[in-house]
Amino acid sequence: MALSSFDIDAPRWDQSTFMGRLKHFFNITDCRTALLPDSRLDEAKALRITFLHGPIQVMCTIMSSGVFHLIFMVPAACSLFPQRCSMAVSKLEPELRDSIRSQYGDSIRHVYFNKGL
């Protein structure tokens, strides 16, 4: 499949038709700003606190990374999902499988273990 050439300066739709101009308008316009008066947009600009952007972004990054997950999500996951699992002896590593079979014979078919963290 051949890729068509893309011209960044040309609009994607035909500008000689109303539908083409409408599609182009909606493509380049954020419709949320079309619904607000200029006074509300100016208020939003005034709310910017530039000296706090860095510390706020650092705190959001920390909260979205390991610290938040370790404090809240790991205990929640341990409480929601079962920690006791079973596995067939035939799927174990050869050394462990041979050790279990030599000690108990073929009477044990499954082993149970705690997944833990």
PDB file of C-alpha atoms in Angstrom:
ATOM      1  CA  MET A   1       0.000   0.000   0.000  1.00  0.00           C
ATOM      2  CA  ALA A   2       1.508   3.326  -1.053  1.00  0.00           C
ATOM      3  CA  LEU A   3       1.321   6.269   1.286  1.00  0.00           C
ATOM      4  CA  SER A   4      -0.186   9.443  -0.082  1.00  0.00           C
ATOM      5  CA  SER A   5       1.795  12.652   0.221  1.00  0.00           C
ATOM      6  CA  PHE A   6       0.808  14.998   3.007  1.00  0.00           C
ATOM      7  CA  ASP A   7       1.009  18.758   2.653  1.00  0.00           C
ATOM      8  CA  ILE A   8       0.936  20.478   6.031  1.00  0.00           C
ATOM      9  CA  ASP A   9       0.099  23.852   4.495  1.00  0.00           C
ATOM     10  CA  ALA A  10      -2.945  22.638   2.548  1.00  0.00           C
ATOM     11  CA  PRO A  11      -6.282  21.982   4.285  1.00  0.00           C
ATOM     12  CA  ARG A  12      -7.491  18.388   4.348  1.00  0.00           C
ATOM     13  CA  TRP A  13     -10.915  19.250   2.913  1.00  0.00           C
ATOM     14  CA  ASP A  14     -12.000  21.197  -0.143  1.00  0.00           C
ATOM     15  CA  GLN A  15     -12.419  24.840   0.876  1.00  0.00           C
ATOM     16  CA  SER A  16     -14.693  25.705  -2.036  1.00  0.00           C
ATOM     17  CA  THR A  17     -17.664  23.894  -0.438  1.00  0.00           C
ATOM     18  CA  PHE A  18     -19.513  24.703   2.755  1.00  0.00           C
ATOM     19  CA  MET A  19     -19.034  21.189   4.191  1.00  0.00           C
ATOM     20  CA  GLY A  20     -15.306  21.310   3.500  1.00  0.00           C
ATOM     21  CA  ARG A  21     -14.977  24.654   5.278  1.00  0.00           C
ATOM     22  CA  LEU A  22     -17.124  23.378   8.186  1.00  0.00           C
ATOM     23  CA  LYS A  23     -14.988  20.249   8.603  1.00  0.00           C
ATOM     24  CA  HIS A  24     -11.846  22.369   8.507  1.00  0.00           C
ATOM     25  CA  PHE A  25     -13.296  24.729  11.128  1.00  0.00           C
ATOM     26  CA  PHE A  26     -14.141  21.900  13.522  1.00  0.00           C
ATOM     27  CA  ASN A  27     -10.746  20.331  12.935  1.00  0.00           C
ATOM     28  CA  ILE A  28      -8.801  23.439  14.003  1.00  0.00           C
ATOM     29  CA  THR A  29     -11.191  24.915  16.581  1.00  0.00           C
ATOM     30  CA  ASP A  30     -11.665  23.873  20.183  1.00  0.00           C
ATOM     31  CA  CYS A  31     -15.436  24.058  20.478  1.00  0.00           C
ATOM     32  CA  ARG A  32     -15.249  24.648  24.238  1.00  0.00           C
ATOM     33  CA  THR A  33     -13.723  28.081  23.690  1.00  0.00           C
ATOM     34  CA  ALA A  34     -16.422  28.993  21.158  1.00  0.00           C
ATOM     35  CA  LEU A  35     -19.045  28.688  23.908  1.00  0.00           C
ATOM     36  CA  LEU A  36     -17.294  30.995  26.380  1.00  0.00           C
ATOM     37  CA  PRO A  37     -17.272  34.786  26.278  1.00  0.00           C
ATOM     38  CA  ASP A  38     -13.930  36.611  26.170  1.00  0.00           C
ATOM     39  CA  SER A  39     -14.292  37.720  29.802  1.00  0.00           C
ATOM     40  CA  ARG A  40     -14.318  34.093  30.999  1.00  0.00           C
ATOM     41  CA  LEU A  41     -11.271  33.275  28.887  1.00  0.00           C
ATOM     42  CA  ASP A  42      -9.452  36.267  30.392  1.00  0.00           C
ATOM     43  CA  GLU A  43     -10.353  35.030  33.896  1.00  0.00           C
ATOM     44  CA  ALA A  44      -8.873  31.628  33.069  1.00  0.00           C
ATOM     45  CA  LYS A  45      -5.634  33.292  31.960  1.00  0.00           C
ATOM     46  CA  ALA A  46      -5.470  35.195  35.260  1.00  0.00           C
ATOM     47  CA  LEU A  47      -5.733  31.934  37.238  1.00  0.00           C
ATOM     48  CA  ARG A  48      -2.342  30.753  36.051  1.00  0.00           C
ATOM     49  CA  ILE A  49       0.137  30.599  38.901  1.00  0.00           C
ATOM     50  CA  THR A  50       3.404  30.048  37.105  1.00  0.00           C
ATOM     51  CA  PHE A  51       5.688  29.735  40.135  1.00  0.00           C
ATOM     52  CA  LEU A  52       3.785  26.689  41.390  1.00  0.00           C
ATOM     53  CA  HIS A  53       3.710  24.745  38.118  1.00  0.00           C
ATOM     54  CA  GLY A  54       7.014  22.978  38.784  1.00  0.00           C
ATOM     55  CA  PRO A  55       6.276  21.796  42.353  1.00  0.00           C
ATOM     56  CA  ILE A  56       2.723  20.782  41.437  1.00  0.00           C
ATOM     57  CA  GLN A  57       3.942  18.719  38.486  1.00  0.00           C
ATOM     58  CA  VAL A  58       6.594  17.050  40.651  1.00  0.00           C
ATOM     59  CA  MET A  59       4.004  16.158  43.303  1.00  0.00           C
ATOM     60  CA  CYS A  60       1.609  14.791  40.669  1.00  0.00           C
ATOM     61  CA  THR A  61       4.407  12.702  39.210  1.00  0.00           C
ATOM     62  CA  ILE A  62       5.299  11.298  42.630  1.00  0.00           C
ATOM     63  CA  MET A  63       1.662  10.562  43.412  1.00  0.00           C
ATOM     64  CA  SER A  64       1.126   8.839  40.083  1.00  0.00           C
ATOM     65  CA  SER A  65       4.257   6.752  40.389  1.00  0.00           C
ATOM     66  CA  GLY A  66       5.542   4.406  43.062  1.00  0.00           C
ATOM     67  CA  VAL A  67       4.649   6.180  46.292  1.00  0.00           C
ATOM     68  CA  PHE A  68       0.901   6.219  45.694  1.00  0.00           C
ATOM     69  CA  HIS A  69       0.902   2.648  44.454  1.00  0.00           C
ATOM     70  CA  LEU A  70       2.913   1.333  47.370  1.00  0.00           C
ATOM     71  CA  ILE A  71       0.831   3.065  50.013  1.00  0.00           C
ATOM     72  CA  PHE A  72      -2.663   2.513  48.627  1.00  0.00           C
ATOM     73  CA  MET A  73      -2.809   0.147  45.682  1.00  0.00           C
ATOM     74  CA  VAL A  74      -0.653  -2.748  46.909  1.00  0.00           C
ATOM     75  CA  PRO A  75      -2.761  -3.335  50.050  1.00  0.00           C
ATOM     76  CA  ALA A  76      -5.935  -2.962  47.987  1.00  0.00           C
ATOM     77  CA  ALA A  77      -4.706  -5.511  45.442  1.00  0.00           C
ATOM     78  CA  CYS A  78      -3.664  -7.924  48.187  1.00  0.00           C
ATOM     79  CA  SER A  79      -7.114  -7.694  49.741  1.00  0.00           C
ATOM     80  CA  LEU A  80      -9.024  -8.016  46.454  1.00  0.00           C
ATOM     81  CA  PHE A  81      -7.134 -10.869  44.825  1.00  0.00           C
ATOM     82  CA  PRO A  82      -6.576 -14.287  46.413  1.00  0.00           C
ATOM     83  CA  GLN A  83      -3.082 -14.869  47.746  1.00  0.00           C
ATOM     84  CA  ARG A  84      -3.319 -18.660  47.948  1.00  0.00           C
ATOM     85  CA  CYS A  85      -2.698 -20.350  44.604  1.00  0.00           C
ATOM     86  CA  SER A  86      -2.280 -23.903  43.403  1.00  0.00           C
ATOM     87  CA  MET A  87      -0.116 -25.445  40.707  1.00  0.00           C
ATOM     88  CA  ALA A  88       0.172 -28.919  39.287  1.00  0.00           C
ATOM     89  CA  VAL A  89       3.297 -30.789  40.369  1.00  0.00           C
ATOM     90  CA  SER A  90       4.000 -31.611  36.730  1.00  0.00           C
ATOM     91  CA  LYS A  91       4.479 -27.871  35.981  1.00  0.00           C
ATOM     92  CA  LEU A  92       7.091 -27.311  38.685  1.00  0.00           C
ATOM     93  CA  GLU A  93      10.818 -27.046  38.117  1.00  0.00           C
ATOM     94  CA  PRO A  94      12.500 -30.444  37.651  1.00  0.00           C
ATOM     95  CA  GLU A  95      14.496 -30.333  40.928  1.00  0.00           C
ATOM     96  CA  LEU A  96      11.466 -29.423  43.041  1.00  0.00           C
ATOM     97  CA  ARG A  97       9.231 -31.889  41.212  1.00  0.00           C
ATOM     98  CA  ASP A  98      11.718 -34.726  41.803  1.00  0.00           C
ATOM     99  CA  SER A  99      12.059 -33.767  45.466  1.00  0.00           C
ATOM    100  CA  ILE A 100       8.279 -33.871  46.011  1.00  0.00           C
ATOM    101  CA  ARG A 101       7.900 -37.161  44.125  1.00  0.00           C
ATOM    102  CA  SER A 102      10.754 -38.808  46.032  1.00  0.00           C
ATOM    103  CA  GLN A 103       9.303 -37.747  49.376  1.00  0.00           C
ATOM    104  CA  TYR A 104       5.560 -38.301  48.739  1.00  0.00           C
ATOM    105  CA  GLY A 105       5.335 -40.388  45.574  1.00  0.00           C
ATOM    106  CA  ASP A 106       2.641 -39.745  43.012  1.00  0.00           C
ATOM    107  CA  SER A 107      -0.096 -39.168  45.594  1.00  0.00           C
ATOM    108  CA  ILE A 108       0.331 -35.386  45.505  1.00  0.00           C
ATOM    109  CA  ARG A 109      -0.886 -33.821  42.263  1.00  0.00           C
ATOM    110  CA  HIS A 110      -1.121 -30.141  43.269  1.00  0.00           C
ATOM    111  CA  VAL A 111       0.893 -27.916  45.564  1.00  0.00           C
ATOM    112  CA  TYR A 112      -0.443 -24.780  47.242  1.00  0.00           C
ATOM    113  CA  PHE A 113       1.561 -21.642  47.856  1.00  0.00           C
ATOM    114  CA  ASN A 114       1.156 -18.021  48.931  1.00  0.00           C
ATOM    115  CA  LYS A 115       1.808 -15.526  46.123  1.00  0.00           C
ATOM    116  CA  GLY A 116       2.718 -12.766  48.549  1.00  0.00           C
ATOM    117  CA  LEU A 117       3.871  -9.458  47.181  1.00  0.00           C
TER     118      LEU A 117
END
